[in-house]
Amino acid sequence: MLLITAFAFGLGVLLGIFNVFVRDVGQVFTVVIQIWFWLTPIVYTSGVPPKNMDWLAVFNPMTPLVKIYQDAMLYNKFPQWETLIIPTVVAATLFILSFVIFVEPVLTWWMHYENASQNLKPSSLQVVSPVYQEAGLSTWRGVTEY
């Protein structure tokens, strides 16, 4: 359950951030998640689709997570931990990436706010997040006069 939570949190935060810059992300992901739902064996077991469709289950990071619940509830089997390596890597990557992209600019803004509240000259502050600077974005550059 922790893997699903980390995966959903990371994906949700990343898509939320991308939605700020590209408004179509919300509409596109609505369609993508419906297709993704039917490609993940949630309402059917993994043996139901034809064998030529097995490659979709291999690249789907949710398939092993859903299979754990199916094995426990339908077959009374203990989960195979080695099948969770790829979902763990994907969930950890999304979770960490969401923190790098979201929290780092917020901390940069907070440091700017603390410096500005100490009556430092805003012109002496150059607040640019290194992550955004590498990407060529200047979203966090705005410094207001106090």
mmCIF file of N, CA and C in Angstrom:
data_model
loop_
_atom_site.group_PDB
_atom_site.id
_atom_site.type_symbol
_atom_site.label_atom_id
_atom_site.label_comp_id
_atom_site.label_asym_id
_atom_site.label_seq_id
_atom_site.Cartn_x
_atom_site.Cartn_y
_atom_site.Cartn_z
ATOM 1 N N MET A 1 0.818 -1.180 0.000
ATOM 2 C CA MET A 1 0.000 0.000 0.000
ATOM 3 C C MET A 1 0.872 1.259 0.000
ATOM 4 N N LEU A 2 2.029 1.174 0.643
ATOM 5 C CA LEU A 2 2.950 2.304 0.665
ATOM 6 C C LEU A 2 3.474 2.616 -0.738
ATOM 7 N N LEU A 3 3.722 1.569 -1.518
ATOM 8 C CA LEU A 3 4.189 1.794 -2.897
ATOM 9 C C LEU A 3 3.134 2.498 -3.739
ATOM 10 N N ILE A 4 1.893 2.082 -3.600
ATOM 11 C CA ILE A 4 0.817 2.715 -4.363
ATOM 12 C C ILE A 4 0.655 4.171 -3.938
ATOM 13 N N THR A 5 0.780 4.428 -2.647
ATOM 14 C CA THR A 5 0.661 5.801 -2.151
ATOM 15 C C THR A 5 1.795 6.673 -2.664
ATOM 16 N N ALA A 6 3.027 6.170 -2.618
ATOM 17 C CA ALA A 6 4.180 6.933 -3.112
ATOM 18 C C ALA A 6 4.065 7.161 -4.614
ATOM 19 N N PHE A 7 3.625 6.134 -5.342
ATOM 20 C CA PHE A 7 3.456 6.256 -6.787
ATOM 21 C C PHE A 7 2.396 7.301 -7.122
ATOM 22 N N ALA A 8 1.255 7.227 -6.451
ATOM 23 C CA ALA A 8 0.161 8.171 -6.718
ATOM 24 C C ALA A 8 0.544 9.594 -6.318
ATOM 25 N N PHE A 9 1.217 9.747 -5.180
ATOM 26 C CA PHE A 9 1.641 11.074 -4.735
ATOM 27 C C PHE A 9 2.620 11.682 -5.734
ATOM 28 N N GLY A 10 3.648 10.926 -6.108
ATOM 29 C CA GLY A 10 4.649 11.443 -7.046
ATOM 30 C C GLY A 10 4.052 11.797 -8.391
ATOM 31 N N LEU A 11 3.219 10.909 -8.918
ATOM 32 C CA LEU A 11 2.593 11.171 -10.216
ATOM 33 C C LEU A 11 1.634 12.348 -10.130
ATOM 34 N N GLY A 12 0.862 12.423 -9.047
ATOM 35 C CA GLY A 12 -0.090 13.527 -8.885
ATOM 36 C C GLY A 12 0.584 14.877 -8.773
ATOM 37 N N VAL A 13 1.650 14.959 -7.985
ATOM 38 C CA VAL A 13 2.363 16.234 -7.834
ATOM 39 C C VAL A 13 3.026 16.632 -9.146
ATOM 40 N N LEU A 14 3.667 15.676 -9.825
ATOM 41 C CA LEU A 14 4.307 16.006 -11.104
ATOM 42 C C LEU A 14 3.291 16.473 -12.139
ATOM 43 N N LEU A 15 2.181 15.774 -12.240
ATOM 44 C CA LEU A 15 1.154 16.193 -13.200
ATOM 45 C C LEU A 15 0.546 17.533 -12.815
ATOM 46 N N GLY A 16 0.405 17.788 -11.514
ATOM 47 C CA GLY A 16 -0.090 19.092 -11.064
ATOM 48 C C GLY A 16 0.856 20.219 -11.443
ATOM 49 N N ILE A 17 2.163 19.975 -11.300
ATOM 50 C CA ILE A 17 3.158 20.982 -11.675
ATOM 51 C C ILE A 17 3.134 21.206 -13.179
ATOM 52 N N PHE A 18 3.094 20.124 -13.949
ATOM 53 C CA PHE A 18 3.067 20.266 -15.407
ATOM 54 C C PHE A 18 1.780 20.922 -15.874
ATOM 55 N N ASN A 19 0.694 20.711 -15.144
ATOM 56 C CA ASN A 19 -0.577 21.323 -15.506
ATOM 57 C C ASN A 19 -0.527 22.840 -15.371
ATOM 58 N N VAL A 20 0.321 23.355 -14.486
ATOM 59 C CA VAL A 20 0.472 24.807 -14.347
ATOM 60 C C VAL A 20 1.049 25.401 -15.630
ATOM 61 N N PHE A 21 1.985 24.702 -16.245
ATOM 62 C CA PHE A 21 2.650 25.207 -17.443
ATOM 63 C C PHE A 21 1.916 24.837 -18.729
ATOM 64 N N VAL A 22 1.301 23.659 -18.763
ATOM 65 C CA VAL A 22 0.573 23.193 -19.950
ATOM 66 C C VAL A 22 -0.818 22.790 -19.481
ATOM 67 N N ARG A 23 -1.807 23.577 -19.806
ATOM 68 C CA ARG A 23 -3.166 23.373 -19.286
ATOM 69 C C ARG A 23 -3.832 22.100 -19.804
ATOM 70 N N ASP A 24 -3.363 21.527 -20.886
ATOM 71 C CA ASP A 24 -3.996 20.342 -21.462
ATOM 72 C C ASP A 24 -3.643 19.062 -20.724
ATOM 73 N N VAL A 25 -2.724 19.114 -19.774
ATOM 74 C CA VAL A 25 -2.309 17.911 -19.063
ATOM 75 C C VAL A 25 -3.492 17.264 -18.355
ATOM 76 N N GLY A 26 -4.330 18.051 -17.722
ATOM 77 C CA GLY A 26 -5.491 17.503 -17.020
ATOM 78 C C GLY A 26 -6.453 16.773 -17.948
ATOM 79 N N GLN A 27 -6.730 17.343 -19.104
ATOM 80 C CA GLN A 27 -7.647 16.716 -20.050
ATOM 81 C C GLN A 27 -7.035 15.470 -20.680
ATOM 82 N N VAL A 28 -5.759 15.548 -21.015
ATOM 83 C CA VAL A 28 -5.093 14.403 -21.639
ATOM 84 C C VAL A 28 -4.967 13.258 -20.641
ATOM 85 N N PHE A 29 -4.611 13.575 -19.411
ATOM 86 C CA PHE A 29 -4.418 12.505 -18.439
ATOM 87 C C PHE A 29 -5.734 11.832 -18.062
ATOM 88 N N THR A 30 -6.855 12.520 -18.188
ATOM 89 C CA THR A 30 -8.153 11.890 -17.960
ATOM 90 C C THR A 30 -8.364 10.738 -18.928
ATOM 91 N N VAL A 31 -8.015 10.939 -20.178
ATOM 92 C CA VAL A 31 -8.142 9.891 -21.187
ATOM 93 C C VAL A 31 -7.091 8.806 -20.949
ATOM 94 N N VAL A 32 -5.858 9.228 -20.649
ATOM 95 C CA VAL A 32 -4.768 8.271 -20.429
ATOM 96 C C VAL A 32 -5.074 7.359 -19.244
ATOM 97 N N ILE A 33 -5.620 7.903 -18.189
ATOM 98 C CA ILE A 33 -5.885 7.079 -17.004
ATOM 99 C C ILE A 33 -7.015 6.083 -17.251
ATOM 100 N N GLN A 34 -7.972 6.422 -18.105
ATOM 101 C CA GLN A 34 -9.012 5.455 -18.453
ATOM 102 C C GLN A 34 -8.428 4.303 -19.255
ATOM 103 N N ILE A 35 -7.571 4.617 -20.207
ATOM 104 C CA ILE A 35 -6.903 3.562 -20.987
ATOM 105 C C ILE A 35 -5.999 2.741 -20.069
ATOM 106 N N TRP A 36 -5.270 3.413 -19.190
ATOM 107 C CA TRP A 36 -4.371 2.740 -18.257
ATOM 108 C C TRP A 36 -5.148 1.796 -17.326
ATOM 109 N N PHE A 37 -6.333 2.213 -16.902
ATOM 110 C CA PHE A 37 -7.163 1.371 -16.049
ATOM 111 C C PHE A 37 -7.489 0.055 -16.737
ATOM 112 N N TRP A 38 -7.874 0.109 -18.006
ATOM 113 C CA TRP A 38 -8.257 -1.107 -18.705
ATOM 114 C C TRP A 38 -7.056 -1.938 -19.129
ATOM 115 N N LEU A 39 -5.870 -1.341 -19.192
ATOM 116 C CA LEU A 39 -4.654 -2.113 -19.494
ATOM 117 C C LEU A 39 -4.053 -2.738 -18.233
ATOM 118 N N THR A 40 -4.526 -2.326 -17.076
ATOM 119 C CA THR A 40 -4.073 -2.911 -15.815
ATOM 120 C C THR A 40 -5.090 -3.968 -15.401
ATOM 121 N N PRO A 41 -4.628 -5.166 -15.016
ATOM 122 C CA PRO A 41 -5.585 -6.228 -14.668
ATOM 123 C C PRO A 41 -6.241 -5.991 -13.310
ATOM 124 N N ILE A 42 -7.173 -5.026 -13.279
ATOM 125 C CA ILE A 42 -7.891 -4.720 -12.045
ATOM 126 C C ILE A 42 -9.202 -5.483 -11.995
ATOM 127 N N VAL A 43 -10.006 -5.394 -13.033
ATOM 128 C CA VAL A 43 -11.300 -6.080 -13.051
ATOM 129 C C VAL A 43 -11.215 -7.470 -13.678
ATOM 130 N N TYR A 44 -10.038 -7.856 -14.113
ATOM 131 C CA TYR A 44 -9.802 -9.196 -14.654
ATOM 132 C C TYR A 44 -8.446 -9.677 -14.136
ATOM 133 N N THR A 45 -8.245 -10.969 -14.162
ATOM 134 C CA THR A 45 -6.950 -11.514 -13.738
ATOM 135 C C THR A 45 -5.969 -11.463 -14.896
ATOM 136 N N SER A 46 -4.705 -11.656 -14.594
ATOM 137 C CA SER A 46 -3.671 -11.496 -15.627
ATOM 138 C C SER A 46 -3.720 -12.578 -16.694
ATOM 139 N N GLY A 47 -4.427 -13.656 -16.484
ATOM 140 C CA GLY A 47 -4.510 -14.714 -17.493
ATOM 141 C C GLY A 47 -5.602 -14.503 -18.515
ATOM 142 N N VAL A 48 -6.441 -13.514 -18.362
ATOM 143 C CA VAL A 48 -7.581 -13.293 -19.250
ATOM 144 C C VAL A 48 -7.183 -12.707 -20.615
ATOM 145 N N PRO A 49 -6.312 -11.694 -20.682
ATOM 146 C CA PRO A 49 -5.982 -11.146 -22.007
ATOM 147 C C PRO A 49 -5.236 -12.154 -22.876
ATOM 148 N N PRO A 50 -5.312 -11.983 -24.201
ATOM 149 C CA PRO A 50 -4.583 -12.882 -25.098
ATOM 150 C C PRO A 50 -3.065 -12.791 -24.871
ATOM 151 N N LYS A 51 -2.368 -13.842 -25.223
ATOM 152 C CA LYS A 51 -0.921 -13.904 -24.992
ATOM 153 C C LYS A 51 -0.152 -12.835 -25.766
ATOM 154 N N ASN A 52 -0.660 -12.383 -26.905
ATOM 155 C CA ASN A 52 0.057 -11.353 -27.664
ATOM 156 C C ASN A 52 -0.043 -9.977 -27.007
ATOM 157 N N MET A 53 -0.839 -9.858 -25.940
ATOM 158 C CA MET A 53 -0.959 -8.593 -25.209
ATOM 159 C C MET A 53 -0.140 -8.599 -23.915
ATOM 160 N N ASP A 54 0.621 -9.652 -23.656
ATOM 161 C CA ASP A 54 1.400 -9.751 -22.425
ATOM 162 C C ASP A 54 2.447 -8.654 -22.292
ATOM 163 N N TRP A 55 2.925 -8.136 -23.393
ATOM 164 C CA TRP A 55 3.961 -7.106 -23.332
ATOM 165 C C TRP A 55 3.443 -5.829 -22.662
ATOM 166 N N LEU A 56 2.130 -5.577 -22.726
ATOM 167 C CA LEU A 56 1.561 -4.409 -22.055
ATOM 168 C C LEU A 56 1.660 -4.536 -20.536
ATOM 169 N N ALA A 57 1.492 -5.732 -20.031
ATOM 170 C CA ALA A 57 1.582 -5.953 -18.588
ATOM 171 C C ALA A 57 3.014 -5.818 -18.098
ATOM 172 N N VAL A 58 3.971 -6.136 -18.935
ATOM 173 C CA VAL A 58 5.383 -6.047 -18.537
ATOM 174 C C VAL A 58 5.790 -4.596 -18.320
ATOM 175 N N PHE A 59 5.315 -3.683 -19.150
ATOM 176 C CA PHE A 59 5.697 -2.272 -19.059
ATOM 177 C C PHE A 59 4.783 -1.448 -18.158
ATOM 178 N N ASN A 60 3.758 -2.047 -17.607
ATOM 179 C CA ASN A 60 2.822 -1.343 -16.746
ATOM 180 C C ASN A 60 3.289 -1.458 -15.292
ATOM 181 N N PRO A 61 3.681 -0.348 -14.653
ATOM 182 C CA PRO A 61 4.180 -0.459 -13.280
ATOM 183 C C PRO A 61 3.107 -0.806 -12.253
ATOM 184 N N MET A 62 1.846 -0.694 -12.609
ATOM 185 C CA MET A 62 0.771 -1.028 -11.673
ATOM 186 C C MET A 62 0.412 -2.510 -11.677
ATOM 187 N N THR A 63 0.782 -3.242 -12.710
ATOM 188 C CA THR A 63 0.414 -4.653 -12.802
ATOM 189 C C THR A 63 0.931 -5.475 -11.627
ATOM 190 N N PRO A 64 2.219 -5.380 -11.248
ATOM 191 C CA PRO A 64 2.652 -6.174 -10.087
ATOM 192 C C PRO A 64 1.974 -5.760 -8.782
ATOM 193 N N LEU A 65 1.654 -4.488 -8.647
ATOM 194 C CA LEU A 65 0.982 -4.029 -7.432
ATOM 195 C C LEU A 65 -0.433 -4.590 -7.336
ATOM 196 N N VAL A 66 -1.139 -4.595 -8.454
ATOM 197 C CA VAL A 66 -2.494 -5.150 -8.471
ATOM 198 C C VAL A 66 -2.435 -6.668 -8.291
ATOM 199 N N LYS A 67 -1.416 -7.288 -8.873
ATOM 200 C CA LYS A 67 -1.268 -8.744 -8.773
ATOM 201 C C LYS A 67 -1.064 -9.186 -7.319
ATOM 202 N N ILE A 68 -0.408 -8.373 -6.514
ATOM 203 C CA ILE A 68 -0.224 -8.708 -5.096
ATOM 204 C C ILE A 68 -1.585 -8.834 -4.403
ATOM 205 N N TYR A 69 -2.455 -7.874 -4.659
ATOM 206 C CA TYR A 69 -3.788 -7.920 -4.055
ATOM 207 C C TYR A 69 -4.600 -9.090 -4.602
ATOM 208 N N GLN A 70 -4.504 -9.358 -5.901
ATOM 209 C CA GLN A 70 -5.230 -10.481 -6.483
ATOM 210 C C GLN A 70 -4.733 -11.804 -5.925
ATOM 211 N N ASP A 71 -3.414 -11.960 -5.800
ATOM 212 C CA ASP A 71 -2.868 -13.203 -5.251
ATOM 213 C C ASP A 71 -3.327 -13.421 -3.811
ATOM 214 N N ALA A 72 -3.343 -12.338 -3.043
ATOM 215 C CA ALA A 72 -3.733 -12.468 -1.635
ATOM 216 C C ALA A 72 -5.228 -12.746 -1.483
ATOM 217 N N MET A 73 -6.057 -12.043 -2.254
ATOM 218 C CA MET A 73 -7.497 -12.167 -2.065
ATOM 219 C C MET A 73 -8.135 -13.318 -2.850
ATOM 220 N N LEU A 74 -7.648 -13.563 -4.063
ATOM 221 C CA LEU A 74 -8.276 -14.584 -4.896
ATOM 222 C C LEU A 74 -7.634 -15.953 -4.752
ATOM 223 N N TYR A 75 -6.299 -15.984 -4.627
ATOM 224 C CA TYR A 75 -5.584 -17.263 -4.647
ATOM 225 C C TYR A 75 -4.979 -17.628 -3.294
ATOM 226 N N ASN A 76 -5.102 -16.748 -2.297
ATOM 227 C CA ASN A 76 -4.552 -16.989 -0.963
ATOM 228 C C ASN A 76 -3.051 -17.318 -1.038
ATOM 229 N N LYS A 77 -2.329 -16.569 -1.865
ATOM 230 C CA LYS A 77 -0.890 -16.766 -2.044
ATOM 231 C C LYS A 77 -0.137 -15.571 -1.486
ATOM 232 N N PHE A 78 1.068 -15.843 -0.994
ATOM 233 C CA PHE A 78 1.947 -14.792 -0.505
ATOM 234 C C PHE A 78 2.581 -14.081 -1.697
ATOM 235 N N PRO A 79 2.767 -12.759 -1.664
ATOM 236 C CA PRO A 79 3.316 -12.048 -2.827
ATOM 237 C C PRO A 79 4.773 -12.415 -3.098
ATOM 238 N N GLN A 80 5.141 -12.331 -4.347
ATOM 239 C CA GLN A 80 6.536 -12.544 -4.757
ATOM 240 C C GLN A 80 7.214 -11.184 -4.745
ATOM 241 N N TRP A 81 8.169 -11.015 -3.837
ATOM 242 C CA TRP A 81 8.793 -9.707 -3.622
ATOM 243 C C TRP A 81 9.638 -9.265 -4.806
ATOM 244 N N GLU A 82 10.198 -10.180 -5.561
ATOM 245 C CA GLU A 82 11.053 -9.763 -6.684
ATOM 246 C C GLU A 82 10.267 -9.075 -7.799
ATOM 247 N N THR A 83 8.955 -9.274 -7.836
ATOM 248 C CA THR A 83 8.154 -8.582 -8.845
ATOM 249 C C THR A 83 7.934 -7.114 -8.488
ATOM 250 N N LEU A 84 8.293 -6.722 -7.264
ATOM 251 C CA LEU A 84 8.075 -5.340 -6.829
ATOM 252 C C LEU A 84 9.288 -4.439 -7.053
ATOM 253 N N ILE A 85 10.333 -4.954 -7.652
ATOM 254 C CA ILE A 85 11.538 -4.139 -7.858
ATOM 255 C C ILE A 85 11.247 -2.965 -8.783
ATOM 256 N N ILE A 86 10.659 -3.224 -9.928
ATOM 257 C CA ILE A 86 10.384 -2.150 -10.898
ATOM 258 C C ILE A 86 9.358 -1.152 -10.354
ATOM 259 N N PRO A 87 8.232 -1.598 -9.763
ATOM 260 C CA PRO A 87 7.314 -0.604 -9.191
ATOM 261 C C PRO A 87 7.941 0.217 -8.066
ATOM 262 N N THR A 88 8.833 -0.386 -7.290
ATOM 263 C CA THR A 88 9.505 0.358 -6.227
ATOM 264 C C THR A 88 10.406 1.436 -6.804
ATOM 265 N N VAL A 89 11.150 1.103 -7.841
ATOM 266 C CA VAL A 89 12.030 2.084 -8.484
ATOM 267 C C VAL A 89 11.213 3.208 -9.115
ATOM 268 N N VAL A 90 10.120 2.858 -9.788
ATOM 269 C CA VAL A 90 9.269 3.872 -10.424
ATOM 270 C C VAL A 90 8.631 4.777 -9.365
ATOM 271 N N ALA A 91 8.097 4.180 -8.290
ATOM 272 C CA ALA A 91 7.449 4.972 -7.240
ATOM 273 C C ALA A 91 8.460 5.873 -6.541
ATOM 274 N N ALA A 92 9.643 5.347 -6.228
ATOM 275 C CA ALA A 92 10.669 6.159 -5.562
ATOM 276 C C ALA A 92 11.141 7.288 -6.466
ATOM 277 N N THR A 93 11.303 7.007 -7.745
ATOM 278 C CA THR A 93 11.731 8.039 -8.695
ATOM 279 C C THR A 93 10.689 9.146 -8.796
ATOM 280 N N LEU A 94 9.422 8.781 -8.952
ATOM 281 C CA LEU A 94 8.364 9.794 -9.037
ATOM 282 C C LEU A 94 8.262 10.590 -7.747
ATOM 283 N N PHE A 95 8.383 9.921 -6.606
ATOM 284 C CA PHE A 95 8.267 10.580 -5.311
ATOM 285 C C PHE A 95 9.405 11.576 -5.110
ATOM 286 N N ILE A 96 10.623 11.154 -5.369
ATOM 287 C CA ILE A 96 11.790 12.033 -5.191
ATOM 288 C C ILE A 96 11.770 13.164 -6.209
ATOM 289 N N LEU A 97 11.439 12.852 -7.461
ATOM 290 C CA LEU A 97 11.389 13.876 -8.498
ATOM 291 C C LEU A 97 10.331 14.930 -8.184
ATOM 292 N N SER A 98 9.207 14.502 -7.622
ATOM 293 C CA SER A 98 8.178 15.477 -7.259
ATOM 294 C C SER A 98 8.674 16.417 -6.167
ATOM 295 N N PHE A 99 9.454 15.905 -5.229
ATOM 296 C CA PHE A 99 10.009 16.770 -4.190
ATOM 297 C C PHE A 99 11.065 17.712 -4.758
ATOM 298 N N VAL A 100 11.897 17.215 -5.661
ATOM 299 C CA VAL A 100 12.936 18.070 -6.245
ATOM 300 C C VAL A 100 12.312 19.202 -7.039
ATOM 301 N N ILE A 101 11.288 18.895 -7.810
ATOM 302 C CA ILE A 101 10.691 19.914 -8.667
ATOM 303 C C ILE A 101 9.774 20.847 -7.880
ATOM 304 N N PHE A 102 9.075 20.335 -6.863
ATOM 305 C CA PHE A 102 8.100 21.154 -6.143
ATOM 306 C C PHE A 102 8.682 21.830 -4.908
ATOM 307 N N VAL A 103 9.310 21.097 -4.039
ATOM 308 C CA VAL A 103 9.738 21.630 -2.748
ATOM 309 C C VAL A 103 10.911 22.588 -2.881
ATOM 310 N N GLU A 104 11.842 22.312 -3.765
ATOM 311 C CA GLU A 104 13.031 23.159 -3.889
ATOM 312 C C GLU A 104 12.691 24.601 -4.264
ATOM 313 N N PRO A 105 11.820 24.864 -5.246
ATOM 314 C CA PRO A 105 11.438 26.263 -5.503
ATOM 315 C C PRO A 105 10.656 26.891 -4.357
ATOM 316 N N VAL A 106 9.870 26.095 -3.642
ATOM 317 C CA VAL A 106 9.134 26.633 -2.507
ATOM 318 C C VAL A 106 10.103 27.053 -1.409
ATOM 319 N N LEU A 107 11.128 26.233 -1.163
ATOM 320 C CA LEU A 107 12.136 26.612 -0.176
ATOM 321 C C LEU A 107 12.897 27.851 -0.616
ATOM 322 N N THR A 108 13.178 27.955 -1.906
ATOM 323 C CA THR A 108 13.843 29.143 -2.429
ATOM 324 C C THR A 108 12.977 30.376 -2.213
ATOM 325 N N TRP A 109 11.662 30.256 -2.462
ATOM 326 C CA TRP A 109 10.749 31.374 -2.241
ATOM 327 C C TRP A 109 10.716 31.743 -0.762
ATOM 328 N N TRP A 110 10.683 30.725 0.119
ATOM 329 C CA TRP A 110 10.620 30.978 1.546
ATOM 330 C C TRP A 110 11.876 31.702 2.031
ATOM 331 N N MET A 111 13.037 31.308 1.506
ATOM 332 C CA MET A 111 14.272 31.999 1.886
ATOM 333 C C MET A 111 14.216 33.447 1.409
ATOM 334 N N HIS A 112 13.674 33.682 0.224
ATOM 335 C CA HIS A 112 13.515 35.039 -0.281
ATOM 336 C C HIS A 112 12.581 35.835 0.620
ATOM 337 N N TYR A 113 11.491 35.207 1.025
ATOM 338 C CA TYR A 113 10.519 35.874 1.884
ATOM 339 C C TYR A 113 11.150 36.235 3.229
ATOM 340 N N GLU A 114 11.932 35.334 3.801
ATOM 341 C CA GLU A 114 12.596 35.611 5.075
ATOM 342 C C GLU A 114 13.600 36.761 4.926
ATOM 343 N N ASN A 115 14.361 36.772 3.832
ATOM 344 C CA ASN A 115 15.320 37.854 3.609
ATOM 345 C C ASN A 115 14.613 39.183 3.385
ATOM 346 N N ALA A 116 13.494 39.154 2.660
ATOM 347 C CA ALA A 116 12.756 40.386 2.389
ATOM 348 C C ALA A 116 12.103 40.925 3.661
ATOM 349 N N SER A 117 11.705 40.023 4.554
ATOM 350 C CA SER A 117 11.079 40.484 5.782
ATOM 351 C C SER A 117 12.087 41.104 6.746
ATOM 352 N N GLN A 118 13.359 40.888 6.496
ATOM 353 C CA GLN A 118 14.405 41.500 7.315
ATOM 354 C C GLN A 118 14.863 42.831 6.730
ATOM 355 N N ASN A 119 14.043 43.406 5.848
ATOM 356 C CA ASN A 119 14.272 44.702 5.216
ATOM 357 C C ASN A 119 15.570 44.764 4.408
ATOM 358 N N LEU A 120 15.913 43.662 3.773
ATOM 359 C CA LEU A 120 17.026 43.705 2.829
ATOM 360 C C LEU A 120 16.499 44.256 1.516
ATOM 361 N N LYS A 121 17.373 44.845 0.751
ATOM 362 C CA LYS A 121 16.935 45.391 -0.535
ATOM 363 C C LYS A 121 16.600 44.241 -1.482
ATOM 364 N N PRO A 122 15.405 44.257 -2.067
ATOM 365 C CA PRO A 122 15.042 43.191 -2.997
ATOM 366 C C PRO A 122 15.964 43.132 -4.203
ATOM 367 N N SER A 123 16.526 44.249 -4.600
ATOM 368 C CA SER A 123 17.407 44.225 -5.769
ATOM 369 C C SER A 123 18.689 43.463 -5.487
ATOM 370 N N SER A 124 19.048 43.309 -4.206
ATOM 371 C CA SER A 124 20.257 42.566 -3.887
ATOM 372 C C SER A 124 20.013 41.071 -3.846
ATOM 373 N N LEU A 125 18.745 40.669 -3.918
ATOM 374 C CA LEU A 125 18.416 39.257 -3.882
ATOM 375 C C LEU A 125 18.219 38.736 -5.296
ATOM 376 N N GLN A 126 18.868 37.674 -5.616
ATOM 377 C CA GLN A 126 18.674 37.037 -6.909
ATOM 378 C C GLN A 126 18.110 35.646 -6.623
ATOM 379 N N VAL A 127 16.807 35.514 -6.634
ATOM 380 C CA VAL A 127 16.160 34.260 -6.277
ATOM 381 C C VAL A 127 15.812 33.518 -7.555
ATOM 382 N N VAL A 128 16.629 32.566 -7.898
ATOM 383 C CA VAL A 128 16.363 31.725 -9.045
ATOM 384 C C VAL A 128 16.668 30.300 -8.627
ATOM 385 N N SER A 129 15.701 29.440 -8.741
ATOM 386 C CA SER A 129 15.892 28.041 -8.391
ATOM 387 C C SER A 129 16.875 27.408 -9.369
ATOM 388 N N PRO A 130 17.867 26.660 -8.881
ATOM 389 C CA PRO A 130 18.811 26.005 -9.789
ATOM 390 C C PRO A 130 18.138 25.039 -10.748
ATOM 391 N N VAL A 131 17.065 24.366 -10.290
ATOM 392 C CA VAL A 131 16.360 23.434 -11.169
ATOM 393 C C VAL A 131 15.728 24.181 -12.330
ATOM 394 N N TYR A 132 15.083 25.317 -12.027
ATOM 395 C CA TYR A 132 14.461 26.110 -13.082
ATOM 396 C C TYR A 132 15.505 26.821 -13.930
ATOM 397 N N GLN A 133 16.619 27.197 -13.332
ATOM 398 C CA GLN A 133 17.673 27.878 -14.070
ATOM 399 C C GLN A 133 18.278 26.951 -15.123
ATOM 400 N N GLU A 134 18.487 25.677 -14.751
ATOM 401 C CA GLU A 134 19.018 24.708 -15.707
ATOM 402 C C GLU A 134 18.044 24.478 -16.849
ATOM 403 N N ALA A 135 16.748 24.537 -16.548
ATOM 404 C CA ALA A 135 15.744 24.318 -17.583
ATOM 405 C C ALA A 135 15.489 25.570 -18.412
ATOM 406 N N GLY A 136 16.097 26.691 -18.039
ATOM 407 C CA GLY A 136 15.901 27.927 -18.783
ATOM 408 C C GLY A 136 14.634 28.661 -18.406
ATOM 409 N N LEU A 137 14.023 28.302 -17.271
ATOM 410 C CA LEU A 137 12.801 28.951 -16.828
ATOM 411 C C LEU A 137 13.126 30.004 -15.785
ATOM 412 N N SER A 138 12.353 31.048 -15.741
ATOM 413 C CA SER A 138 12.591 32.101 -14.754
ATOM 414 C C SER A 138 11.322 32.362 -13.946
ATOM 415 N N THR A 139 10.577 31.295 -13.639
ATOM 416 C CA THR A 139 9.303 31.429 -12.955
ATOM 417 C C THR A 139 9.445 32.050 -11.579
ATOM 418 N N TRP A 140 10.512 31.720 -10.866
ATOM 419 C CA TRP A 140 10.666 32.148 -9.475
ATOM 420 C C TRP A 140 11.539 33.384 -9.353
ATOM 421 N N ARG A 141 11.800 34.081 -10.429
ATOM 422 C CA ARG A 141 12.698 35.222 -10.405
ATOM 423 C C ARG A 141 12.013 36.477 -9.861
ATOM 424 N N GLY A 142 10.699 36.514 -9.898
ATOM 425 C CA GLY A 142 9.974 37.728 -9.537
ATOM 426 C C GLY A 142 10.266 38.216 -8.131
ATOM 427 N N VAL A 143 10.819 39.374 -7.998
ATOM 428 C CA VAL A 143 11.115 39.980 -6.705
ATOM 429 C C VAL A 143 10.291 41.264 -6.619
ATOM 430 N N THR A 144 9.494 41.363 -5.580
ATOM 431 C CA THR A 144 8.644 42.547 -5.445
ATOM 432 C C THR A 144 9.291 43.530 -4.487
ATOM 433 N N GLU A 145 9.004 44.788 -4.703
ATOM 434 C CA GLU A 145 9.515 45.828 -3.807
ATOM 435 C C GLU A 145 8.706 45.833 -2.541
ATOM 436 N N TYR A 146 9.377 45.981 -1.417
ATOM 437 C CA TYR A 146 8.679 46.064 -0.128
ATOM 438 C C TYR A 146 8.753 47.459 0.392
#
